[in-house]
PDB file of C-alpha atoms and ligand atoms in Angstrom:
ATOM      1  CA  MET N  24     -77.439  20.199 -52.997  1.00 36.00           C
ATOM      2  CA  GLY N  25     -79.374  22.102 -55.231  1.00 41.00           C
ATOM      3  CA  SER N  26     -80.901  20.273 -57.922  1.00 41.00           C
ATOM      4  CA  ILE N  27     -77.507  19.111 -59.316  1.00 43.00           C
ATOM      5  CA  ARG N  28     -77.583  15.280 -59.802  1.00 44.00           C
ATOM      6  CA  LYS N  29     -74.640  13.122 -59.191  1.00 43.00           C
ATOM      7  CA  SER N  30     -73.747  10.270 -61.390  1.00 43.00           C
ATOM      8  CA  TRP N  31     -75.118   7.143 -60.806  1.00 44.00           C
ATOM      9  CA  ILE N  32     -72.472   5.226 -59.115  1.00 42.00           C
ATOM     10  CA  PRO N  33     -72.354   1.231 -59.646  1.00 42.00           C
ATOM     11  CA  ILE N  34     -71.407  -1.062 -56.474  1.00 42.00           C
ATOM     12  CA  ALA N  35     -68.106  -2.982 -57.132  1.00 40.00           C
ATOM     13  CA  VAL N  36     -68.771  -6.687 -58.032  1.00 39.00           C
ATOM     14  CA  ALA N  37     -68.008  -8.847 -54.945  1.00 38.00           C
ATOM     15  CA  VAL N  38     -66.377 -11.809 -56.671  1.00 40.00           C
ATOM     16  CA  TRP N  39     -62.316 -11.280 -56.448  1.00 39.00           C
ATOM     17  CA  ALA N  40     -60.457 -14.159 -58.688  1.00 38.00           C
ATOM     18  CA  VAL N  41     -56.931 -14.891 -57.192  1.00 40.00           C
ATOM     19  CA  SER N  42     -54.267 -16.953 -58.672  1.00 38.00           C
ATOM     20  CA  GLY N  43     -52.297 -18.702 -56.453  1.00 38.00           C
ATOM     21  CA  ALA N  44     -49.664 -21.740 -56.364  1.00 39.00           C
ATOM     22  CA  GLY N  45     -52.819 -24.248 -56.283  1.00 40.00           C
ATOM     23  CA  GLY N  46     -54.317 -22.803 -59.026  1.00 41.00           C
ATOM     24  CA  TRP N  47     -57.458 -20.484 -59.741  1.00 43.00           C
ATOM     25  CA  TRP N  48     -59.913 -19.927 -56.740  1.00 43.00           C
ATOM     26  CA  THR N  49     -62.340 -17.513 -56.180  1.00 42.00           C
ATOM     27  CA  ALA N  50     -63.535 -15.734 -52.904  1.00 41.00           C
ATOM     28  CA  ALA N  51     -66.509 -13.944 -52.376  1.00 44.00           C
ATOM     29  CA  TRP N  52     -67.774 -12.222 -49.387  1.00 47.00           C
ATOM     30  CA  ALA N  53     -70.744 -10.860 -48.302  1.00 53.00           C
ATOM     31  CA  VAL N  54     -71.764  -7.866 -49.790  1.00 71.00           C
ATOM     32  CA  ASN N  55     -74.299  -5.018 -48.897  1.00 87.00           C
ATOM     33  CA  THR N  56     -77.448  -5.704 -51.005  1.00 92.00           C
ATOM     34  CA  ASP N  57     -78.588  -3.255 -53.498  1.00 96.00           C
ATOM     35  CA  ASN N  58     -81.994  -2.050 -52.826  1.00 97.00           C
ATOM     36  CA  ARG N  59     -82.195   0.783 -55.246  1.00 98.00           C
ATOM     37  CA  VAL N  60     -84.810   1.186 -58.075  1.00 97.00           C
ATOM     38  CA  GLY N  61     -83.068   0.196 -61.494  1.00 97.00           C
ATOM     39  CA  ASN N  62     -80.605  -2.708 -59.746  1.00 97.00           C
ATOM     40  CA  LEU N  63     -80.283  -5.577 -61.985  1.00 97.00           C
ATOM     41  CA  ASN N  64     -83.283  -7.279 -60.628  1.00 96.00           C
ATOM     42  CA  TYR N  65     -85.816  -4.193 -60.334  1.00 97.00           C
ATOM     43  CA  GLN N  66     -85.839  -2.427 -63.643  1.00 97.00           C
ATOM     44  CA  VAL N  67     -89.529  -1.417 -63.469  1.00 96.00           C
ATOM     45  CA  GLU N  68     -90.683   2.050 -65.065  1.00 96.00           C
ATOM     46  CA  CYS N  69     -92.329   4.345 -62.651  1.00 97.00           C
ATOM     47  CA  VAL N  70     -95.720   4.794 -63.622  1.00 96.00           C
ATOM     48  CA  ASN N  71     -98.666   6.561 -61.713  1.00 96.00           C
ATOM     49  CA  GLY N  72     -99.925   4.507 -59.025  1.00 96.00           C
ATOM     50  CA  VAL N  73    -103.514   4.240 -57.547  1.00 96.00           C
ATOM     51  CA  GLU N  74    -104.580   6.060 -54.637  1.00 96.00           C
ATOM     52  CA  GLY N  75    -103.807   4.179 -51.118  1.00 96.00           C
ATOM     53  CA  SER N  76    -102.749   1.044 -53.067  1.00 96.00           C
ATOM     54  CA  VAL N  77     -99.201  -0.715 -52.756  1.00 94.00           C
ATOM     55  CA  GLN N  78     -99.597  -2.222 -56.175  1.00 92.00           C
ATOM     56  CA  GLY N  79     -97.568   0.413 -58.283  1.00 94.00           C
ATOM     57  CA  PRO N  80     -93.900   0.229 -58.806  1.00 96.00           C
ATOM     58  CA  VAL N  81     -91.546   1.962 -56.370  1.00 97.00           C
ATOM     59  CA  CYS N  82     -90.051   5.286 -57.822  1.00 97.00           C
ATOM     60  CA  ARG N  83     -87.759   7.603 -57.079  1.00 97.00           C
ATOM     61  CA  THR N  84     -88.026  11.328 -56.061  1.00 97.00           C
ATOM     62  CA  ASP N  85     -86.952  13.526 -59.008  1.00 94.00           C
ATOM     63  CA  ASN N  86     -83.711  15.194 -57.517  1.00 94.00           C
ATOM     64  CA  ALA N  87     -81.799  15.849 -54.147  1.00 97.00           C
ATOM     65  CA  THR N  88     -83.766  18.686 -53.028  1.00 97.00           C
ATOM     66  CA  LEU N  89     -86.742  16.881 -51.208  1.00 98.00           C
ATOM     67  CA  SER N  90     -89.616  19.023 -50.136  1.00 98.00           C
ATOM     68  CA  TYR N  91     -92.524  17.444 -48.226  1.00 98.00           C
ATOM     69  CA  TYR N  92     -95.687  18.328 -46.782  1.00 98.00           C
ATOM     70  CA  MET N  93     -98.304  16.961 -44.391  1.00 98.00           C
ATOM     71  CA  ASP N  94    -101.990  17.006 -44.840  1.00 97.00           C
ATOM     72  CA  SER N  95    -103.215  19.591 -42.389  1.00 95.00           C
ATOM     73  CA  SER N  96    -106.930  19.147 -42.906  1.00 94.00           C
ATOM     74  CA  GLY N  97    -109.523  17.061 -44.376  1.00 95.00           C
ATOM     75  CA  GLU N  98    -110.022  13.138 -44.357  1.00 96.00           C
ATOM     76  CA  PHE N  99    -106.194  12.372 -44.446  1.00 97.00           C
ATOM     77  CA  GLU N 100    -104.928  14.923 -42.050  1.00 97.00           C
ATOM     78  CA  LEU N 101    -102.144  13.777 -39.864  1.00 97.00           C
ATOM     79  CA  GLU N 102    -102.708  14.176 -35.662  1.00 96.00           C
ATOM     80  CA  SER N 103    -100.023  15.749 -33.785  1.00 96.00           C
ATOM     81  CA  PRO N 104     -98.125  12.698 -33.118  1.00 96.00           C
ATOM     82  CA  ASP N 105     -97.992  11.621 -36.320  1.00 97.00           C
ATOM     83  CA  ARG N 106     -96.664  14.997 -37.510  1.00 97.00           C
ATOM     84  CA  GLU N 107     -93.824  14.516 -34.809  1.00 97.00           C
ATOM     85  CA  HIS N 108     -92.705  11.467 -36.208  1.00 97.00           C
ATOM     86  CA  VAL N 109     -92.718  12.550 -39.627  1.00 98.00           C
ATOM     87  CA  THR N 110     -90.775  15.675 -38.606  1.00 98.00           C
ATOM     88  CA  TRP N 111     -88.382  13.440 -36.716  1.00 97.00           C
ATOM     89  CA  ILE N 112     -87.380  11.222 -39.363  1.00 97.00           C
ATOM     90  CA  MET N 113     -87.144  13.952 -41.974  1.00 98.00           C
ATOM     91  CA  ALA N 114     -84.831  15.888 -39.700  1.00 98.00           C
ATOM     92  CA  ASN N 115     -82.916  13.214 -38.156  1.00 97.00           C
ATOM     93  CA  ARG N 116     -82.525  10.531 -40.922  1.00 97.00           C
ATOM     94  CA  TYR N 117     -82.901  11.997 -44.166  1.00 98.00           C
ATOM     95  CA  ASP N 118     -81.679  15.219 -44.107  1.00 98.00           C
ATOM     96  CA  PRO N 119     -78.296  14.254 -42.813  1.00 97.00           C
ATOM     97  CA  THR N 120     -77.938  12.129 -46.218  1.00 98.00           C
ATOM     98  CA  ASP N 121     -76.952  13.495 -49.613  1.00 98.00           C
ATOM     99  CA  LEU N 122     -80.852  14.678 -49.909  1.00 98.00           C
ATOM    100  CA  SER N 123     -81.454  18.575 -48.928  1.00 98.00           C
ATOM    101  CA  VAL N 124     -84.894  18.119 -46.816  1.00 98.00           C
ATOM    102  CA  SER N 125     -87.344  20.970 -46.068  1.00 98.00           C
ATOM    103  CA  TYR N 126     -90.771  21.653 -45.212  1.00 98.00           C
ATOM    104  CA  ASP N 127     -93.175  22.951 -47.782  1.00 97.00           C
ATOM    105  CA  SER N 128     -96.017  25.024 -45.644  1.00 96.00           C
ATOM    106  CA  SER N 129     -97.356  26.124 -49.138  1.00 96.00           C
ATOM    107  CA  PRO N 130     -97.582  22.817 -51.163  1.00 96.00           C
ATOM    108  CA  THR N 131     -97.515  22.672 -55.038  1.00 96.00           C
ATOM    109  CA  PHE N 132     -99.915  19.994 -56.586  1.00 95.00           C
ATOM    110  CA  SER N 133     -99.486  20.717 -60.572  1.00 92.00           C
ATOM    111  CA  GLY N 134     -96.840  22.118 -62.845  1.00 88.00           C
ATOM    112  CA  SER N 135     -93.240  20.896 -62.967  1.00 81.00           C
ATOM    113  CA  ALA N 136     -91.824  21.654 -59.604  1.00 84.00           C
ATOM    114  CA  GLU N 137     -94.402  20.217 -57.338  1.00 95.00           C
ATOM    115  CA  THR N 138     -94.191  19.104 -53.544  1.00 98.00           C
ATOM    116  CA  ASP N 139     -92.222  15.881 -53.774  1.00 97.00           C
ATOM    117  CA  VAL N 140     -93.894  14.018 -50.970  1.00 98.00           C
ATOM    118  CA  ILE N 141     -97.157  14.197 -49.550  1.00 98.00           C
ATOM    119  CA  TYR N 142     -97.778  12.816 -46.076  1.00 98.00           C
ATOM    120  CA  GLN N 143    -101.189  11.403 -45.107  1.00 98.00           C
ATOM    121  CA  GLU N 144    -102.974   9.170 -42.277  1.00 98.00           C
ATOM    122  CA  GLY N 145    -105.680   6.989 -43.786  1.00 97.00           C
ATOM    123  CA  ILE N 146    -106.828   3.622 -45.105  1.00 95.00           C
ATOM    124  CA  VAL N 147    -104.272   1.841 -47.467  1.00 96.00           C
ATOM    125  CA  THR N 148    -104.523  -1.393 -49.257  1.00 95.00           C
ATOM    126  CA  SER N 149    -105.973  -4.208 -47.124  1.00 94.00           C
ATOM    127  CA  GLY N 150    -103.293  -6.168 -44.866  1.00 93.00           C
ATOM    128  CA  TYR N 151    -100.763  -3.143 -45.315  1.00 94.00           C
ATOM    129  CA  ILE N 152    -100.114  -0.609 -42.795  1.00 96.00           C
ATOM    130  CA  GLY N 153     -98.811   2.134 -45.367  1.00 97.00           C
ATOM    131  CA  ALA N 154     -98.419   2.622 -49.053  1.00 97.00           C
ATOM    132  CA  THR N 155     -96.243   4.942 -51.272  1.00 98.00           C
ATOM    133  CA  TRP N 156     -97.625   5.659 -54.844  1.00 98.00           C
ATOM    134  CA  CYS N 157     -96.397   8.031 -57.531  1.00 97.00           C
ATOM    135  CA  ASN N 158     -98.908  10.873 -58.466  1.00 94.00           C
ATOM    136  CA  ASP N 159     -96.991  12.170 -61.417  1.00 92.00           C
ATOM    137  CA  SER N 160     -94.489  10.202 -63.050  1.00 91.00           C
ATOM    138  CA  SER N 161     -93.805  12.861 -65.734  1.00 85.00           C
ATOM    139  CA  PRO N 162     -90.238  13.404 -65.471  1.00 81.00           C
ATOM    140  CA  SER N 163     -88.607  11.948 -68.425  1.00 82.00           C
ATOM    141  CA  PRO N 164     -85.661   9.590 -66.554  1.00 92.00           C
ATOM    142  CA  ILE N 165     -87.705   6.322 -66.263  1.00 94.00           C
ATOM    143  CA  TYR N 166     -87.440   5.343 -62.567  1.00 97.00           C
ATOM    144  CA  GLU N 167     -88.245   8.988 -61.447  1.00 96.00           C
ATOM    145  CA  CYS N 168     -91.421  10.881 -59.826  1.00 96.00           C
ATOM    146  CA  ASP N 169     -92.514  14.454 -59.462  1.00 95.00           C
ATOM    147  CA  GLN N 170     -94.699  13.890 -56.823  1.00 97.00           C
ATOM    148  CA  GLN N 171     -95.453  11.111 -54.464  1.00 98.00           C
ATOM    149  CA  TYR N 172     -97.978  10.331 -51.698  1.00 98.00           C
ATOM    150  CA  VAL N 173     -97.334   8.558 -48.323  1.00 98.00           C
ATOM    151  CA  ARG N 174    -100.281   7.216 -46.485  1.00 98.00           C
ATOM    152  CA  ILE N 175    -100.202   5.652 -43.196  1.00 98.00           C
ATOM    153  CA  ARG N 176    -103.036   4.044 -41.015  1.00 97.00           C
ATOM    154  CA  GLY N 177    -103.763   5.606 -37.884  1.00 94.00           C
ATOM    155  CA  ASN N 178    -104.650   4.388 -34.572  1.00 87.00           C
ATOM    156  CA  GLY N 179    -101.031   4.166 -33.203  1.00 89.00           C
ATOM    157  CA  VAL N 180     -99.509   2.445 -36.364  1.00 93.00           C
ATOM    158  CA  TYR N 181     -98.107   5.781 -37.260  1.00 95.00           C
ATOM    159  CA  ASP N 182     -94.700   5.625 -36.121  1.00 94.00           C
ATOM    160  CA  ARG N 183     -90.957   6.404 -37.126  1.00 96.00           C
ATOM    161  CA  PRO N 184     -90.253   3.193 -38.361  1.00 96.00           C
ATOM    162  CA  VAL N 185     -93.033   3.054 -40.693  1.00 97.00           C
ATOM    163  CA  VAL N 186     -92.494   6.700 -41.674  1.00 97.00           C
ATOM    164  CA  CYS N 187     -88.814   5.879 -42.267  1.00 97.00           C
ATOM    165  CA  HIS N 188     -89.750   2.957 -44.202  1.00 97.00           C
ATOM    166  CA  GLU N 189     -92.365   4.415 -46.739  1.00 98.00           C
ATOM    167  CA  THR N 190     -89.948   7.686 -47.326  1.00 98.00           C
ATOM    168  CA  GLY N 191     -87.524   5.251 -48.370  1.00 98.00           C
ATOM    169  CA  HIS N 192     -89.741   3.671 -50.852  1.00 98.00           C
ATOM    170  CA  ALA N 193     -90.265   7.593 -52.062  1.00 98.00           C
ATOM    171  CA  VAL N 194     -86.489   8.081 -52.485  1.00 98.00           C
ATOM    172  CA  GLY N 195     -86.189   4.856 -54.470  1.00 98.00           C
ATOM    173  CA  LEU N 196     -85.434   2.149 -51.829  1.00 98.00           C
ATOM    174  CA  LEU N 197     -86.778  -1.506 -52.146  1.00 98.00           C
ATOM    175  CA  HIS N 198     -87.691  -4.847 -50.275  1.00 97.00           C
ATOM    176  CA  GLY N 199     -84.897  -7.395 -50.211  1.00 96.00           C
ATOM    177  CA  GLN N 200     -86.821  -9.457 -52.473  1.00 97.00           C
ATOM    178  CA  ASN N 201     -86.410  -6.769 -55.343  1.00 97.00           C
ATOM    179  CA  SER N 202     -82.754  -6.224 -54.388  1.00 97.00           C
ATOM    180  CA  SER N 203     -79.531  -7.414 -56.080  1.00 96.00           C
ATOM    181  CA  PRO N 204     -78.365  -9.711 -54.961  1.00 95.00           C
ATOM    182  CA  VAL N 205     -81.778 -11.003 -53.877  1.00 96.00           C
ATOM    183  CA  THR N 206     -81.946 -11.110 -50.116  1.00 96.00           C
ATOM    184  CA  SER N 207     -84.742 -11.960 -47.339  1.00 95.00           C
ATOM    185  CA  ASN N 208     -86.901  -9.280 -46.423  1.00 96.00           C
ATOM    186  CA  SER N 209     -85.977  -8.804 -42.856  1.00 95.00           C
ATOM    187  CA  ASP N 210     -81.986  -8.578 -44.083  1.00 94.00           C
ATOM    188  CA  PRO N 211     -80.321  -5.960 -41.276  1.00 93.00           C
ATOM    189  CA  ASP N 212     -78.934  -4.593 -44.247  1.00 93.00           C
ATOM    190  CA  LEU N 213     -81.889  -2.927 -45.115  1.00 96.00           C
ATOM    191  CA  GLY N 214     -82.215  -0.850 -42.290  1.00 95.00           C
ATOM    192  CA  CYS N 215     -85.906   0.411 -41.904  1.00 96.00           C
ATOM    193  CA  MET N 216     -86.589  -1.089 -45.481  1.00 97.00           C
ATOM    194  CA  THR N 217     -87.105  -4.501 -43.821  1.00 96.00           C
ATOM    195  CA  THR N 218     -90.580  -6.057 -43.943  1.00 94.00           C
ATOM    196  CA  PRO N 219     -92.307  -6.416 -41.397  1.00 92.00           C
ATOM    197  CA  VAL N 220     -90.740  -3.299 -40.411  1.00 90.00           C
ATOM    198  CA  SER N 221     -88.260  -3.495 -37.755  1.00 85.00           C
ATOM    199  CA  THR N 222     -87.278  -1.053 -35.469  1.00 84.00           C
ATOM    200  CA  SER N 223     -84.031  -0.081 -36.983  1.00 80.00           C
ATOM    201  CA  LEU N 224     -83.750   3.257 -38.773  1.00 86.00           C
ATOM    202  CA  LEU N 225     -82.264   3.730 -42.075  1.00 93.00           C
ATOM    203  CA  GLY N 226     -79.067   2.186 -41.441  1.00 93.00           C
ATOM    204  CA  GLN N 227     -75.531   2.668 -43.192  1.00 94.00           C
ATOM    205  CA  ASN N 228     -76.146   0.584 -46.186  1.00 95.00           C
ATOM    206  CA  GLN N 229     -79.383   2.572 -46.882  1.00 96.00           C
ATOM    207  CA  ILE N 230     -77.579   5.935 -46.433  1.00 96.00           C
ATOM    208  CA  ASN N 231     -74.810   5.019 -48.861  1.00 96.00           C
ATOM    209  CA  ARG N 232     -77.565   3.693 -51.557  1.00 97.00           C
ATOM    210  CA  ILE N 233     -79.249   7.234 -51.094  1.00 97.00           C
ATOM    211  CA  ASN N 234     -75.985   9.126 -51.712  1.00 97.00           C
ATOM    212  CA  SER N 235     -75.321   7.260 -54.537  1.00 96.00           C
ATOM    213  CA  MET N 236     -78.704   7.958 -56.266  1.00 96.00           C
ATOM    214  CA  TYR N 237     -78.686  12.052 -55.384  1.00 96.00           C
TER     215      TYR N 237
HETATM  216 ZN1   ZN R  19     -92.370  -1.306 -48.263  1.00 55.45          ZN
END
């Protein structure tokens, strides 16, 4: 995909008016919810978050070329099973989208072309199993972040659905309560973006939303 951005494609309005012999009536049908940052119910500017905190806004990575790194030493190092979960999700769920995903074994933490997502294992906000936060919101488009961190708790918590969920936040996907139309946080259309996190992995609606952003 290089760094060429596709245009932002609006999702068709789901109400259809029909004129019949009996007069006007409207038909509405279920529509896959739009849970991208920038939807009608979530136009929150990307700003830097706080380390390990779920309190910051959801941002989206700054282009379709998604590089990632897994902490390999120190306090937030991923253990072998954690690394396998991240590697599997990136290769089998996110790379097949219009994102071009690659591992960056020589990560960059400053400048204008930082490694996009840094995975860690460690403590996050009390009551949560994972957090994604922006570390460099400098790109000018209001929803974009140059570098984000994903941190997930250890001790058996680090698994594929949680990696899928937190990575979804890093590419600009939201919970149901922030979607348009607002939907349940457990709506199956949300794939792995449900809360509590389900065993589903990404899902077609989420793939479509990603591909409309990148
Ligand atoms: Zn979440």
